[in-house]
Amino acid sequence: MTIQGTGTARPAGRPRSEKAEKAIIEATLDLIAEGMGVSELSIEAIASRAGVGKTTIYRRWSSKEDLVVDALATLKAPLPPLAGVSVRDDLITLLDAMRAESGNRRGRCVMNIAMSEADRHPRLTERFVQRAVEPRRRALREVLERGVASGELRPDLDVTLAMAILSGTMMWQSKWGPADGLPEDLAERVVDVVLAGMAPPAG
Amino acid sequence: MTIQGTGTARPAGRPRSEKAEKAIIEATLDLIAEGMGVSELSIEAIASRAGVGKTTIYRRWSSKEDLVVDALATLKAPLPPLAGVSVRDDLITLLDAMRAESGNRRGRCVMNIAMSEADRHPRLTERFVQRAVEPRRRALREVLERGVASGELRPDLDVTLAMAILSGTMMWQSKWGPADGLPEDLAERVVDVVLAGMAPPAG
DNA sequence: CCGATACGCAACGGTCCCGTTTCGTAAATT
DNA sequence: AATTTACGAAACGGGACCGTTGCGTATCGG
């Protein structure tokens, strides 16, 4: 047994540099965060930004899409823990996480990709949605369904439509809202308006 | 007077072909509608699609942005006439116009540009917003303010936030809603949920 | 030390598009 | 008829990337 104790046989030769790998992914995310679309993203630009030879990229990923998928995958979406006490609080928590991400340098990657590349890169989008979008969507749906069950929300509420309203509002804000960051109480205000409705209370 | 009666002196030589001009703009819009971003849009592709020499394009427009602006300008946004009776009806009219456009081949141009190119082409975006977005935004704001004044909406309603909720919801639907077109009653359902609120009626 | 693999770098031929120029032809004025 | 401008097509030199290859060096196991 000349094999490492871990059980995985280390192949001969110089091992791949983890530093280079990190630099490549960082460079990729940086470029995307700066508004570069996947189509305009060039391997040469990534290599240059990462201080790495193109060979080092091609050795690891066979296509640009694979690289982008892996890069985006490192952006774990740490879903905020939900208190689970009131639906209002949980909704605010979820929406505020979206707000915080839209201000985050890396969070914008997710937005930019989701907004721009949906049509043009369906395979990428599919994997990306499964990894980053679906978990949040599920969390939001669960909160809403819990609210319907508990009576905190209307029994006849169209949960899918409610999800569109909440998500769409936050997305709109992060795209066309004030350029210098969204106000801290935005999520709370959105939730309160949406819960109470825009119409005056029915006397 | 060898000048045309209209008063505009016709310059000597062969006049420019209106047919070619139309073909160029049509080709440009087609490509954008197919999901091509402004950055990926190439003059050669437009010329080829329009059945036109590149010279004919460069003679008329000095930059790609100018061409795109002119092309988008031909998409007049025919704001739907508002009945002005109830705020609910007017909101439904406005939102349903957005729904209809998202199904329209050419309407998608507006969406695609607005979603993807905002960061990368600020000058283009500025002119585009002024021409296509601002009128709708103004109409929506007026309806909401009228509702606040008339008592159909809460007196303390944050109109700007309400606009984000309504617009964002429709945009979200047209981007991630069912691929085979949005349901005809979507606008009505959105407006009713947003007006009445998701919370159950307070006793 | 030796073989194997990875590294950064530079160069390759190929493709796409740029913006310009040239060409022969078409359509208007004078 | 002569002049002027526009037309489509083709070709130009130039630039950006592509994906690949060769180079000398670095780093691993044996």
CSV table of C-alpha atoms (C1' of nucleotides) in Angstrom, one decimal:
chain,number,residue,atom,x,y,z
A,1,MET,CA,0.0,0.0,0.0
A,2,THR,CA,1.7,3.1,-1.2
A,3,ILE,CA,-1.6,4.8,-1.2
A,4,GLN,CA,-2.7,7.6,1.0
A,5,GLY,CA,-4.6,6.6,4.1
A,6,THR,CA,-7.7,8.3,2.9
A,7,GLY,CA,-8.3,5.6,0.3
A,8,THR,CA,-8.1,7.9,-2.7
A,9,ALA,CA,-5.1,7.1,-4.8
A,10,ARG,CA,-3.2,10.2,-5.5
A,11,PRO,CA,-2.2,10.2,-9.2
A,12,ALA,CA,1.5,10.6,-10.1
A,13,GLY,CA,2.9,14.0,-11.0
A,14,ARG,CA,2.4,17.5,-9.8
A,15,PRO,CA,-1.0,18.0,-8.3
A,16,ARG,CA,-3.3,20.7,-9.7
A,17,SER,CA,-3.0,24.0,-7.9
A,18,GLU,CA,-6.0,24.8,-5.8
A,19,LYS,CA,-4.9,28.4,-5.8
A,20,ALA,CA,-5.2,28.6,-9.5
A,21,GLU,CA,-8.6,27.0,-9.4
A,22,LYS,CA,-9.8,29.5,-6.9
A,23,ALA,CA,-8.4,32.4,-8.9
A,24,ILE,CA,-10.1,31.2,-12.0
A,25,ILE,CA,-13.5,31.0,-10.3
A,26,GLU,CA,-13.0,34.3,-8.6
A,27,ALA,CA,-12.1,36.0,-11.9
A,28,THR,CA,-15.2,34.4,-13.5
A,29,LEU,CA,-17.5,35.7,-10.8
A,30,ASP,CA,-15.9,39.1,-10.9
A,31,LEU,CA,-16.4,39.5,-14.6
A,32,ILE,CA,-20.0,38.4,-14.3
A,33,ALA,CA,-20.6,40.7,-11.4
A,34,GLU,CA,-19.3,43.5,-13.5
A,35,GLY,CA,-22.2,42.9,-15.8
A,36,MET,CA,-20.5,40.8,-18.4
A,37,GLY,CA,-22.9,38.3,-20.0
A,38,VAL,CA,-21.9,34.7,-20.5
A,39,SER,CA,-21.7,35.2,-24.2
A,40,GLU,CA,-19.3,38.0,-23.9
A,41,LEU,CA,-17.2,36.3,-21.3
A,42,SER,CA,-14.0,35.1,-22.9
A,43,ILE,CA,-11.6,32.5,-21.6
A,44,GLU,CA,-8.7,34.7,-22.4
A,45,ALA,CA,-10.2,37.5,-20.2
A,46,ILE,CA,-10.7,35.1,-17.3
A,47,ALA,CA,-7.2,33.7,-17.7
A,48,SER,CA,-5.7,37.1,-17.8
A,49,ARG,CA,-7.7,38.4,-14.8
A,50,ALA,CA,-6.8,35.2,-12.8
A,51,GLY,CA,-3.1,35.4,-13.7
A,52,VAL,CA,-3.3,32.0,-15.2
A,53,GLY,CA,-2.6,30.3,-18.5
A,54,LYS,CA,-5.5,29.3,-20.7
A,55,THR,CA,-4.2,25.8,-20.6
A,56,THR,CA,-4.9,25.7,-16.9
A,57,ILE,CA,-8.6,26.5,-17.6
A,58,TYR,CA,-9.0,24.1,-20.4
A,59,ARG,CA,-7.5,21.4,-18.4
A,60,ARG,CA,-10.3,21.7,-15.8
A,61,TRP,CA,-13.3,22.7,-17.8
A,62,SER,CA,-14.3,21.6,-21.3
A,63,SER,CA,-16.7,24.4,-21.9
A,64,LYS,CA,-17.4,27.9,-20.8
A,65,GLU,CA,-20.8,26.9,-19.5
A,66,ASP,CA,-19.3,24.2,-17.3
A,67,LEU,CA,-17.0,26.8,-15.8
A,68,VAL,CA,-19.8,29.2,-15.2
A,69,VAL,CA,-22.0,26.6,-13.6
A,70,ASP,CA,-19.2,25.6,-11.2
A,71,ALA,CA,-18.4,29.2,-10.5
A,72,LEU,CA,-22.0,30.0,-9.7
A,73,ALA,CA,-22.3,26.8,-7.6
A,74,THR,CA,-19.7,28.2,-5.2
A,75,LEU,CA,-22.1,31.0,-4.4
A,76,LYS,CA,-24.0,28.9,-1.9
A,77,ALA,CA,-27.3,30.4,-1.3
A,78,PRO,CA,-27.3,30.4,2.5
A,79,LEU,CA,-31.0,30.6,3.0
A,80,PRO,CA,-31.7,32.6,6.1
A,81,PRO,CA,-33.0,30.6,9.1
A,82,LEU,CA,-36.7,31.2,9.5
A,83,ALA,CA,-38.0,31.9,13.0
A,84,GLY,CA,-41.2,30.1,12.1
A,85,VAL,CA,-43.2,32.2,14.5
A,86,SER,CA,-45.2,34.5,12.3
A,87,VAL,CA,-45.6,34.4,8.5
A,88,ARG,CA,-45.0,38.1,8.4
A,89,ASP,CA,-41.7,37.8,10.1
A,90,ASP,CA,-40.6,34.9,7.9
A,91,LEU,CA,-41.6,36.7,4.7
A,92,ILE,CA,-39.6,39.7,5.8
A,93,THR,CA,-36.6,37.5,6.5
A,94,LEU,CA,-36.8,35.9,3.1
A,95,LEU,CA,-37.3,39.2,1.2
A,96,ASP,CA,-34.6,40.9,3.2
A,97,ALA,CA,-32.2,38.2,2.2
A,98,MET,CA,-33.0,39.1,-1.4
A,99,ARG,CA,-32.4,42.7,-0.7
A,100,ALA,CA,-29.1,42.0,1.0
A,101,GLU,CA,-28.0,39.9,-1.9
A,102,SER,CA,-28.8,42.6,-4.4
A,103,GLY,CA,-26.4,44.9,-2.7
A,104,ASN,CA,-23.7,42.2,-2.4
A,105,ARG,CA,-21.1,42.2,-5.1
A,106,ARG,CA,-21.4,38.5,-5.7
A,107,GLY,CA,-25.2,38.4,-5.3
A,108,ARG,CA,-25.4,40.5,-8.4
A,109,CYS,CA,-24.0,37.6,-10.3
A,110,VAL,CA,-27.0,35.6,-9.6
A,111,MET,CA,-29.3,38.4,-10.7
A,112,ASN,CA,-27.4,39.2,-13.8
A,113,ILE,CA,-27.3,35.6,-15.0
A,114,ALA,CA,-30.9,35.0,-14.2
A,115,MET,CA,-32.1,38.1,-15.9
A,116,SER,CA,-30.0,38.0,-19.1
A,117,GLU,CA,-29.0,34.5,-20.0
A,118,ALA,CA,-32.2,32.6,-19.5
A,119,ASP,CA,-33.1,32.4,-23.2
A,120,ARG,CA,-29.6,32.0,-24.6
A,121,HIS,CA,-28.2,29.3,-22.4
A,122,PRO,CA,-31.0,27.0,-21.5
A,123,ARG,CA,-28.8,24.2,-20.1
A,124,LEU,CA,-26.9,26.6,-17.9
A,125,THR,CA,-30.1,28.2,-16.8
A,126,GLU,CA,-31.6,24.8,-15.9
A,127,ARG,CA,-28.8,23.8,-13.7
A,128,PHE,CA,-28.6,27.3,-12.2
A,129,VAL,CA,-32.2,27.4,-11.4
A,130,GLN,CA,-32.1,24.0,-9.8
A,131,ARG,CA,-29.2,25.0,-7.6
A,132,ALA,CA,-29.9,28.6,-6.7
A,133,VAL,CA,-33.4,29.5,-7.4
A,134,GLU,CA,-35.4,26.5,-6.5
A,135,PRO,CA,-34.4,26.3,-2.8
A,136,ARG,CA,-35.6,29.9,-2.3
A,137,ARG,CA,-38.7,29.3,-4.2
A,138,ARG,CA,-39.5,26.3,-2.1
A,139,ALA,CA,-38.8,28.2,1.1
A,140,LEU,CA,-41.1,31.0,0.1
A,141,ARG,CA,-43.8,28.6,-1.0
A,142,GLU,CA,-43.7,26.8,2.3
A,143,VAL,CA,-44.0,29.9,4.3
A,144,LEU,CA,-47.0,31.0,2.3
A,145,GLU,CA,-48.7,27.6,2.5
A,146,ARG,CA,-48.1,27.6,6.2
A,147,GLY,CA,-49.8,31.0,6.4
A,148,VAL,CA,-52.8,29.7,4.5
A,149,ALA,CA,-53.1,26.7,6.8
A,150,SER,CA,-52.7,28.7,9.9
A,151,GLY,CA,-55.2,31.4,8.9
A,152,GLU,CA,-52.6,34.1,8.8
A,153,LEU,CA,-53.3,34.4,5.1
A,154,ARG,CA,-56.5,34.3,3.1
A,155,PRO,CA,-57.7,30.7,2.7
A,156,ASP,CA,-58.3,31.3,-1.1
A,157,LEU,CA,-54.8,32.8,-1.7
A,158,ASP,CA,-53.2,31.9,-5.0
A,159,VAL,CA,-49.8,30.9,-3.6
A,160,THR,CA,-48.1,30.9,-6.9
A,161,LEU,CA,-49.3,34.3,-7.7
A,162,ALA,CA,-48.3,35.5,-4.3
A,163,MET,CA,-44.8,34.2,-4.9
A,164,ALA,CA,-44.7,36.2,-8.1
A,165,ILE,CA,-45.8,39.3,-6.4
A,166,LEU,CA,-43.2,39.1,-3.6
A,167,SER,CA,-40.3,37.9,-5.8
A,168,GLY,CA,-41.1,40.2,-8.6
A,169,THR,CA,-41.3,43.3,-6.4
A,170,MET,CA,-37.9,42.6,-4.9
A,171,MET,CA,-36.4,41.9,-8.2
A,172,TRP,CA,-37.8,45.1,-9.7
A,173,GLN,CA,-36.4,47.1,-6.8
A,174,SER,CA,-32.9,45.6,-7.1
A,175,LYS,CA,-32.9,46.3,-10.9
A,176,TRP,CA,-34.5,49.7,-11.1
A,177,GLY,CA,-34.5,50.9,-7.5
A,178,PRO,CA,-32.2,53.5,-6.2
A,179,ALA,CA,-28.7,52.9,-7.4
A,180,ASP,CA,-27.1,53.5,-4.0
A,181,GLY,CA,-28.6,50.5,-2.3
A,182,LEU,CA,-32.1,49.6,-1.2
A,183,PRO,CA,-33.4,51.0,2.1
A,184,GLU,CA,-33.0,48.7,5.0
A,185,ASP,CA,-36.7,48.6,5.8
A,186,LEU,CA,-37.7,47.8,2.2
A,187,ALA,CA,-38.6,44.1,2.9
A,188,GLU,CA,-40.8,45.1,5.8
A,189,ARG,CA,-42.6,47.7,3.9
A,190,VAL,CA,-43.2,45.5,0.9
A,191,VAL,CA,-44.6,42.7,3.1
A,192,ASP,CA,-46.9,45.0,5.0
A,193,VAL,CA,-48.3,46.5,1.9
A,194,VAL,CA,-48.8,43.2,0.3
A,195,LEU,CA,-50.4,41.7,3.3
A,196,ALA,CA,-52.7,44.5,4.1
A,197,GLY,CA,-53.5,45.5,0.5
A,198,MET,CA,-53.5,48.8,-1.2
A,199,ALA,CA,-57.2,49.3,-0.8
A,200,PRO,CA,-58.4,51.1,2.3
A,201,PRO,CA,-59.6,48.7,5.1
A,202,ALA,CA,-63.1,47.6,4.5
A,203,GLY,CA,-64.8,49.5,7.2
B,1,MET,CA,-37.9,77.1,-58.6
B,2,THR,CA,-36.9,73.6,-59.4
B,3,ILE,CA,-37.7,72.6,-55.9
B,4,GLN,CA,-40.5,70.4,-54.8
B,5,GLY,CA,-43.7,72.1,-53.7
B,6,THR,CA,-43.3,70.6,-50.2
B,7,GLY,CA,-40.6,73.2,-49.5
B,8,THR,CA,-37.9,70.6,-48.7
B,9,ALA,CA,-35.2,70.7,-51.4
B,10,ARG,CA,-34.6,67.3,-52.7
B,11,PRO,CA,-30.9,66.7,-53.0
B,12,ALA,CA,-29.5,65.6,-56.3
B,13,GLY,CA,-28.8,61.9,-57.0
B,14,ARG,CA,-30.6,58.7,-56.3
B,15,PRO,CA,-32.7,59.0,-53.1
B,16,ARG,CA,-32.2,56.6,-50.3
B,17,SER,CA,-34.4,53.5,-50.4
B,18,GLU,CA,-37.1,53.5,-47.8
B,19,LYS,CA,-37.5,49.9,-48.3
B,20,ALA,CA,-33.9,49.2,-47.3
B,21,GLU,CA,-34.3,51.4,-44.3
B,22,LYS,CA,-37.4,49.5,-43.2
B,23,ALA,CA,-35.7,46.1,-43.8
B,24,ILE,CA,-32.7,47.1,-41.7
B,25,ILE,CA,-34.9,48.1,-38.8
B,26,GLU,CA,-37.0,45.1,-39.1
B,27,ALA,CA,-33.9,42.9,-39.1
B,28,THR,CA,-32.6,44.6,-36.0
B,29,LEU,CA,-35.8,44.1,-34.1
B,30,ASP,CA,-36.0,40.5,-35.2
B,31,LEU,CA,-32.6,39.8,-33.9
B,32,ILE,CA,-33.2,41.5,-30.6
B,33,ALA,CA,-36.5,39.8,-30.2
B,34,GLU,CA,-34.7,36.5,-30.7
B,35,GLY,CA,-32.8,37.2,-27.5
B,36,MET,CA,-29.7,38.7,-29.0
B,37,GLY,CA,-28.1,41.3,-26.8
B,38,VAL,CA,-27.0,44.6,-28.1
B,39,SER,CA,-23.4,43.6,-27.6
B,40,GLU,CA,-23.7,40.4,-29.6
B,41,LEU,CA,-25.6,42.2,-32.3
B,42,SER,CA,-23.4,42.6,-35.3
B,43,ILE,CA,-23.8,44.9,-38.3
B,44,GLU,CA,-23.0,42.1,-40.6
B,45,ALA,CA,-25.8,39.9,-39.2
B,46,ILE,CA,-28.3,42.7,-39.6
B,47,ALA,CA,-27.2,43.5,-43.1
B,48,SER,CA,-27.3,39.8,-44.0
B,49,ARG,CA,-30.8,39.4,-42.5
B,50,ALA,CA,-32.1,42.5,-44.2
B,51,GLY,CA,-30.6,41.6,-47.6
B,52,VAL,CA,-28.6,44.8,-47.6
B,53,GLY,CA,-25.0,45.8,-47.9
B,54,LYS,CA,-23.2,47.0,-44.9
B,55,THR,CA,-22.6,50.3,-46.7
B,56,THR,CA,-26.3,51.0,-46.7
B,57,ILE,CA,-26.3,50.7,-42.9
B,58,TYR,CA,-23.2,52.7,-42.2
B,59,ARG,CA,-24.5,55.5,-44.5
B,60,ARG,CA,-27.5,55.9,-42.3
B,61,TRP,CA,-26.3,55.3,-38.8
B,62,SER,CA,-22.9,56.0,-37.3
B,63,SER,CA,-23.1,53.6,-34.5
B,64,LYS,CA,-24.8,50.4,-33.5
B,65,GLU,CA,-26.4,52.2,-30.6
B,66,ASP,CA,-28.0,54.8,-32.8
B,67,LEU,CA,-29.5,52.1,-35.0
B,68,VAL,CA,-30.9,50.3,-32.0
B,69,VAL,CA,-32.3,53.4,-30.5
B,70,ASP,CA,-34.1,54.3,-33.8
B,71,ALA,CA,-35.3,50.7,-34.2
B,72,LEU,CA,-36.7,50.7,-30.7
B,73,ALA,CA,-38.3,54.1,-31.3
B,74,THR,CA,-40.4,52.6,-34.0
B,75,LEU,CA,-42.0,50.4,-31.4
B,76,LYS,CA,-44.4,53.1,-30.3
B,77,ALA,CA,-45.8,52.2,-26.9
B,78,PRO,CA,-49.5,52.7,-27.6
B,79,LEU,CA,-50.6,53.3,-24.0
B,80,PRO,CA,-54.1,51.9,-23.7
B,81,PRO,CA,-56.8,54.4,-23.2
B,82,LEU,CA,-57.9,54.5,-19.6
B,83,ALA,CA,-61.6,54.6,-18.8
B,84,GLY,CA,-60.9,56.7,-15.8
B,85,VAL,CA,-63.9,55.3,-13.9
B,86,SER,CA,-62.4,53.1,-11.3
B,87,VAL,CA,-58.9,52.7,-10.2
B,88,ARG,CA,-59.2,49.0,-10.3
B,89,ASP,CA,-60.3,49.0,-13.9
B,90,ASP,CA,-57.5,51.3,-15.0
B,91,LEU,CA,-54.9,49.3,-13.2
B,92,ILE,CA,-56.2,46.1,-14.9
B,93,THR,CA,-56.0,47.9,-18.2
B,94,LEU,CA,-52.4,49.0,-17.7
B,95,LEU,CA,-51.2,45.6,-16.4
B,96,ASP,CA,-53.0,43.8,-19.1
B,97,ALA,CA,-51.3,45.9,-21.7
B,98,MET,CA,-48.0,44.7,-20.2
B,99,ARG,CA,-49.2,41.1,-20.3
B,100,ALA,CA,-50.2,41.5,-24.0
B,101,GLU,CA,-46.9,42.9,-24.9
B,102,SER,CA,-44.9,40.2,-23.2
B,103,GLY,CA,-46.6,37.8,-25.6
B,104,ASN,CA,-46.0,40.0,-28.6
B,105,ARG,CA,-43.0,39.2,-30.7
B,106,ARG,CA,-41.9,42.8,-30.7
B,107,GLY,CA,-42.9,43.5,-27.2
B,108,ARG,CA,-40.2,41.1,-26.1
B,109,CYS,CA,-37.6,43.5,-27.6
B,110,VAL,CA,-38.5,46.0,-25.0
B,111,MET,CA,-38.3,43.5,-22.2
B,112,ASN,CA,-35.0,42.0,-23.4
B,113,ILE,CA,-33.3,45.3,-23.7
B,114,ALA,CA,-34.6,46.6,-20.4
B,115,MET,CA,-33.5,43.5,-18.6
B,116,SER,CA,-30.1,42.8,-20.1
B,117,GLU,CA,-28.5,46.0,-21.3
B,118,ALA,CA,-29.2,48.4,-18.6
B,119,ASP,CA,-25.7,48.3,-17.1
B,120,ARG,CA,-23.7,47.9,-20.3
B,121,HIS,CA,-25.2,50.6,-22.5
B,122,PRO,CA,-26.2,53.4,-20.2
B,123,ARG,CA,-26.7,56.0,-23.0
B,124,LEU,CA,-28.9,53.7,-24.9
B,125,THR,CA,-30.8,52.8,-21.8
B,126,GLU,CA,-31.3,56.4,-20.9
B,127,ARG,CA,-32.9,57.2,-24.2
B,128,PHE,CA,-34.9,54.0,-24.2
B,129,VAL,CA,-36.2,54.6,-20.7
B,130,GLN,CA,-37.3,58.1,-21.6
B,131,ARG,CA,-39.1,56.9,-24.7
B,132,ALA,CA,-40.7,53.6,-23.7
B,133,VAL,CA,-40.6,53.3,-19.9
B,134,GLU,CA,-41.3,56.7,-18.6
B,135,PRO,CA,-44.7,57.2,-20.2
B,136,ARG,CA,-46.0,54.0,-18.8
B,137,ARG,CA,-44.5,54.8,-15.4
B,138,ARG,CA,-46.2,58.2,-15.5
B,139,ALA,CA,-49.6,56.7,-16.4
B,140,LEU,CA,-49.3,54.1,-13.6
B,141,ARG,CA,-48.4,56.8,-11.1
B,142,GLU,CA,-51.3,59.0,-12.1
B,143,VAL,CA,-53.8,56.2,-11.7
B,144,LEU,CA,-52.4,55.4,-8.2
B,145,GLU,CA,-52.3,59.0,-7.1
B,146,ARG,CA,-55.8,59.5,-8.3
B,147,GLY,CA,-56.8,56.5,-6.3
B,148,VAL,CA,-55.2,57.9,-3.2
B,149,ALA,CA,-57.0,61.2,-3.7
B,150,SER,CA,-60.4,59.6,-4.4
B,151,GLY,CA,-60.2,57.3,-1.4
B,152,GLU,CA,-60.1,54.2,-3.5
B,153,LEU,CA,-56.6,53.5,-2.2
B,154,ARG,CA,-55.2,53.9,1.3
B,155,PRO,CA,-54.3,57.6,2.0
B,156,ASP,CA,-50.9,56.5,3.4
B,157,LEU,CA,-50.0,54.4,0.4
B,158,ASP,CA,-46.4,54.6,-0.8
B,159,VAL,CA,-47.1,55.1,-4.5
B,160,THR,CA,-43.6,54.4,-5.6
B,161,LEU,CA,-43.6,51.1,-3.7
B,162,ALA,CA,-47.0,50.3,-5.2
B,163,MET,CA,-45.6,50.9,-8.7
B,164,ALA,CA,-42.7,48.5,-8.0
B,165,ILE,CA,-45.1,45.9,-6.8
B,166,LEU,CA,-47.4,46.1,-9.8
B,167,SER,CA,-44.7,46.4,-12.4
B,168,GLY,CA,-42.4,43.9,-10.8
B,169,THR,CA,-45.1,41.3,-10.6
B,170,MET,CA,-46.0,41.5,-14.2
B,171,MET,CA,-42.3,41.5,-15.3
B,172,TRP,CA,-41.6,38.5,-13.2
B,173,GLN,CA,-44.5,36.7,-14.8
B,174,SER,CA,-43.5,37.5,-18.3
B,175,LYS,CA,-39.9,36.3,-17.6
B,176,TRP,CA,-40.5,33.2,-15.5
B,177,GLY,CA,-44.2,32.5,-15.9
B,178,PRO,CA,-45.6,29.8,-18.1
B,179,ALA,CA,-43.7,29.7,-21.4
B,180,ASP,CA,-46.9,29.3,-23.4
B,181,GLY,CA,-48.2,32.7,-22.7
B,182,LEU,CA,-49.7,34.3,-19.6
B,183,PRO,CA,-53.4,33.6,-18.7
B,184,GLU,CA,-55.8,36.2,-19.9
B,185,ASP,CA,-57.1,37.0,-16.4
B,186,LEU,CA,-53.7,37.5,-14.9
B,187,ALA,CA,-53.9,41.3,-14.7
B,188,GLU,CA,-57.2,41.1,-13.0
B,189,ARG,CA,-56.0,38.6,-10.5
B,190,VAL,CA,-52.9,40.5,-9.7
B,191,VAL,CA,-54.8,43.7,-9.1
B,192,ASP,CA,-57.3,42.1,-6.9
B,193,VAL,CA,-54.8,40.4,-4.7
B,194,VAL,CA,-52.7,43.5,-4.4
B,195,LEU,CA,-55.7,45.7,-3.7
B,196,ALA,CA,-57.3,43.4,-1.1
B,197,GLY,CA,-54.1,42.1,0.4
B,198,MET,CA,-53.0,38.6,1.2
B,199,ALA,CA,-54.0,38.8,4.8
B,200,PRO,CA,-57.5,37.7,5.6
B,201,PRO,CA,-60.0,40.6,6.0
B,202,ALA,CA,-59.8,42.1,9.4
B,203,GLY,CA,-63.0,41.1,11.0
C,1,DC,C1',17.5,11.1,-9.8
C,2,DC,C1',13.5,9.9,-12.9
C,3,DG,C1',9.1,9.8,-14.9
C,4,DA,C1',4.8,12.1,-14.7
C,5,DT,C1',1.9,15.8,-14.4
C,6,DA,C1',0.8,20.9,-13.9
C,7,DC,C1',2.3,25.4,-14.4
C,8,DG,C1',2.6,30.1,-17.1
C,9,DC,C1',3.7,31.8,-21.5
C,10,DA,C1',3.9,32.4,-26.3
C,11,DA,C1',2.7,31.1,-30.7
C,12,DC,C1',-0.2,28.8,-34.0
C,13,DG,C1',-4.1,28.7,-37.8
C,14,DG,C1',-9.0,29.6,-37.9
C,15,DT,C1',-13.3,32.3,-37.4
C,16,DC,C1',-16.0,36.3,-36.7
C,17,DC,C1',-16.7,40.9,-37.0
C,18,DC,C1',-15.0,45.6,-37.5
C,19,DG,C1',-15.2,50.0,-40.5
C,20,DT,C1',-13.5,51.2,-45.1
C,21,DT,C1',-12.8,51.0,-50.0
C,22,DT,C1',-13.7,49.6,-54.6
C,23,DC,C1',-16.6,48.1,-58.2
C,24,DG,C1',-20.4,47.9,-61.5
C,25,DT,C1',-25.1,49.2,-61.6
C,26,DA,C1',-29.5,51.8,-60.6
C,27,DA,C1',-32.2,55.9,-60.0
C,28,DA,C1',-32.7,60.6,-59.4
C,29,DT,C1',-31.7,65.9,-61.0
C,30,DT,C1',-30.1,69.3,-64.5
D,1,DA,C1',-26.7,63.0,-72.0
D,2,DA,C1',-24.1,64.3,-67.9
D,3,DT,C1',-23.9,64.4,-63.1
D,4,DT,C1',-24.8,62.9,-58.6
D,5,DT,C1',-25.9,59.9,-55.2
D,6,DA,C1',-27.4,55.1,-53.5
D,7,DC,C1',-27.4,50.4,-54.1
D,8,DG,C1',-25.5,45.3,-53.3
D,9,DA,C1',-21.5,42.7,-53.4
D,10,DA,C1',-16.9,41.7,-52.5
D,11,DA,C1',-12.5,42.5,-50.7
D,12,DC,C1',-9.4,44.8,-47.6
D,13,DG,C1',-6.2,45.1,-43.2
D,14,DG,C1',-6.9,44.8,-38.4
D,15,DG,C1',-8.4,43.1,-33.9
D,16,DA,C1',-10.4,39.8,-30.6
D,17,DC,C1',-11.0,35.0,-29.2
D,18,DC,C1',-11.1,30.5,-30.3
D,19,DG,C1',-9.0,25.8,-29.0
D,20,DT,C1',-4.4,23.6,-29.5
D,21,DT,C1',0.5,22.9,-29.3
D,22,DG,C1',5.2,23.4,-27.8
D,23,DC,C1',8.4,25.3,-24.5
D,24,DG,C1',11.0,25.6,-20.2
D,25,DT,C1',10.1,25.3,-15.4
D,26,DA,C1',8.0,23.6,-11.0
D,27,DT,C1',6.3,19.9,-8.0
D,28,DC,C1',4.8,15.6,-7.0
D,29,DG,C1',5.7,10.0,-6.2
D,30,DG,C1',8.9,6.3,-6.5
